[in-house]
mmCIF file with all atom_site columns, C-alpha atoms in Angstrom:
data_model
loop_
_atom_site.group_PDB
_atom_site.id
_atom_site.type_symbol
_atom_site.label_atom_id
_atom_site.label_alt_id
_atom_site.label_comp_id
_atom_site.label_asym_id
_atom_site.label_entity_id
_atom_site.label_seq_id
_atom_site.pdbx_PDB_ins_code
_atom_site.Cartn_x
_atom_site.Cartn_y
_atom_site.Cartn_z
_atom_site.occupancy
_atom_site.B_iso_or_equiv
_atom_site.pdbx_formal_charge
_atom_site.auth_seq_id
_atom_site.auth_comp_id
_atom_site.auth_asym_id
_atom_site.auth_atom_id
_atom_site.pdbx_PDB_model_num
ATOM 1  C CA . UNK A 1 1  ? -0.035 -0.005  -0.034 1.00 49.00 ? 1407 UNK A CA 1
ATOM 2  C CA . UNK A 1 2  ? 1.466  3.419   -0.963 1.00 57.00 ? 1408 UNK A CA 1
ATOM 3  C CA . UNK A 1 3  ? 0.128  5.248   1.986  1.00 71.00 ? 1409 UNK A CA 1
ATOM 4  C CA . UNK A 1 4  ? 1.599  3.009   4.708  1.00 79.00 ? 1410 UNK A CA 1
ATOM 5  C CA . UNK A 1 5  ? 4.737  3.677   6.729  1.00 84.00 ? 1411 UNK A CA 1
ATOM 6  C CA . UNK A 1 6  ? 7.573  4.147   6.186  1.00 88.00 ? 1412 UNK A CA 1
ATOM 7  C CA . UNK A 1 7  ? 6.813  7.307   4.179  1.00 87.00 ? 1413 UNK A CA 1
ATOM 8  C CA . UNK A 1 8  ? 8.290  9.205   1.181  1.00 86.00 ? 1414 UNK A CA 1
ATOM 9  C CA . UNK A 1 9  ? 9.696  7.650   -2.013 1.00 86.00 ? 1415 UNK A CA 1
ATOM 10 C CA . UNK A 1 10 ? 12.761 6.244   -0.134 1.00 86.00 ? 1416 UNK A CA 1
ATOM 11 C CA . UNK A 1 11 ? 11.101 5.211   3.062  1.00 85.00 ? 1417 UNK A CA 1
ATOM 12 C CA . UNK A 1 12 ? 13.166 7.579   5.082  1.00 87.00 ? 1418 UNK A CA 1
ATOM 13 C CA . UNK A 1 13 ? 10.351 8.801   7.506  1.00 88.00 ? 1419 UNK A CA 1
ATOM 14 C CA . UNK A 1 14 ? 8.927  6.345   9.964  1.00 90.00 ? 1420 UNK A CA 1
ATOM 15 C CA . UNK A 1 15 ? 5.796  8.397   11.058 1.00 90.00 ? 1421 UNK A CA 1
ATOM 16 C CA . UNK A 1 16 ? 3.628  11.207  9.937  1.00 91.00 ? 1422 UNK A CA 1
ATOM 17 C CA . UNK A 1 17 ? 4.645  13.167  13.008 1.00 91.00 ? 1423 UNK A CA 1
ATOM 18 C CA . UNK A 1 18 ? 8.345  12.857  11.920 1.00 89.00 ? 1424 UNK A CA 1
ATOM 19 C CA . UNK A 1 19 ? 7.303  14.139  8.442  1.00 88.00 ? 1425 UNK A CA 1
ATOM 20 C CA . UNK A 1 20 ? 6.041  17.367  9.949  1.00 90.00 ? 1426 UNK A CA 1
ATOM 21 C CA . UNK A 1 21 ? 9.172  18.090  12.002 1.00 87.00 ? 1427 UNK A CA 1
ATOM 22 C CA . UNK A 1 22 ? 12.133 20.226  10.796 1.00 83.00 ? 1428 UNK A CA 1
ATOM 23 C CA . UNK A 1 23 ? 15.078 18.208  9.550  1.00 77.00 ? 1429 UNK A CA 1
ATOM 24 C CA . UNK A 1 24 ? 17.181 18.932  12.569 1.00 80.00 ? 1430 UNK A CA 1
ATOM 25 C CA . UNK A 1 25 ? 14.646 17.278  14.918 1.00 81.00 ? 1431 UNK A CA 1
ATOM 26 C CA . UNK A 1 26 ? 13.902 14.201  12.873 1.00 78.00 ? 1432 UNK A CA 1
ATOM 27 C CA . UNK A 1 27 ? 14.852 10.646  13.772 1.00 78.00 ? 1433 UNK A CA 1
ATOM 28 C CA . UNK A 1 28 ? 18.018 9.760   11.718 1.00 80.00 ? 1434 UNK A CA 1
ATOM 29 C CA . UNK A 1 29 ? 17.698 5.977   12.007 1.00 82.00 ? 1435 UNK A CA 1
ATOM 30 C CA . UNK A 1 30 ? 14.850 3.527   12.624 1.00 84.00 ? 1436 UNK A CA 1
ATOM 31 C CA . UNK A 1 31 ? 14.187 -0.190  12.338 1.00 83.00 ? 1437 UNK A CA 1
ATOM 32 C CA . UNK A 1 32 ? 11.471 -1.571  10.067 1.00 84.00 ? 1438 UNK A CA 1
ATOM 33 C CA . UNK A 1 33 ? 9.251  -4.163  11.543 1.00 85.00 ? 1439 UNK A CA 1
ATOM 34 C CA . UNK A 1 34 ? 5.700  -5.003  12.697 1.00 86.00 ? 1440 UNK A CA 1
ATOM 35 C CA . UNK A 1 35 ? 5.318  -2.674  15.653 1.00 89.00 ? 1441 UNK A CA 1
ATOM 36 C CA . UNK A 1 36 ? 3.117  0.399   14.867 1.00 90.00 ? 1442 UNK A CA 1
ATOM 37 C CA . UNK A 1 37 ? 3.118  3.759   16.621 1.00 91.00 ? 1443 UNK A CA 1
ATOM 38 C CA . UNK A 1 38 ? -0.571 4.792   16.811 1.00 92.00 ? 1444 UNK A CA 1
ATOM 39 C CA . UNK A 1 39 ? 0.122  8.168   18.454 1.00 94.00 ? 1445 UNK A CA 1
ATOM 40 C CA . UNK A 1 40 ? 2.626  9.338   15.716 1.00 91.00 ? 1446 UNK A CA 1
ATOM 41 C CA . UNK A 1 41 ? 0.877  7.294   12.898 1.00 92.00 ? 1447 UNK A CA 1
ATOM 42 C CA . UNK A 1 42 ? 3.616  5.137   11.553 1.00 91.00 ? 1448 UNK A CA 1
ATOM 43 C CA . UNK A 1 43 ? 6.330  2.586   12.442 1.00 90.00 ? 1449 UNK A CA 1
ATOM 44 C CA . UNK A 1 44 ? 7.586  2.363   16.002 1.00 89.00 ? 1450 UNK A CA 1
ATOM 45 C CA . UNK A 1 45 ? 11.199 3.604   16.021 1.00 82.00 ? 1451 UNK A CA 1
ATOM 46 C CA . UNK A 1 46 ? 12.198 0.550   18.054 1.00 83.00 ? 1452 UNK A CA 1
ATOM 47 C CA . UNK A 1 47 ? 11.245 -2.915  16.854 1.00 86.00 ? 1453 UNK A CA 1
ATOM 48 C CA . UNK A 1 48 ? 11.459 -6.369  18.426 1.00 82.00 ? 1454 UNK A CA 1
ATOM 49 C CA . UNK A 1 49 ? 13.679 -8.933  16.718 1.00 78.00 ? 1455 UNK A CA 1
ATOM 50 C CA . UNK A 1 50 ? 12.058 -11.610 14.474 1.00 71.00 ? 1456 UNK A CA 1
ATOM 51 C CA . UNK A 1 51 ? 10.721 -14.682 16.261 1.00 72.00 ? 1457 UNK A CA 1
ATOM 52 C CA . UNK A 1 52 ? 12.592 -16.977 13.853 1.00 67.00 ? 1458 UNK A CA 1
ATOM 53 C CA . UNK A 1 53 ? 14.700 -16.723 10.729 1.00 64.00 ? 1459 UNK A CA 1
ATOM 54 C CA . UNK A 1 54 ? 11.575 -17.123 8.627  1.00 62.00 ? 1460 UNK A CA 1
ATOM 55 C CA . UNK A 1 55 ? 9.809  -14.037 10.042 1.00 56.00 ? 1461 UNK A CA 1
ATOM 56 C CA . UNK A 1 56 ? 10.331 -10.832 8.075  1.00 57.00 ? 1462 UNK A CA 1
#
């Protein structure tokens, strides 16, 4: 889905809240995973490790 986190053409923004911040206040690194941040609308900046080697 095109309107799902991470956002922008290169997936560089984990949440919509981060998208609205100035560049000096944005998260510079984040992990991609299944945890979702419902307050900031996007990926949680910290993710749990996969349960097995077959989990994405």
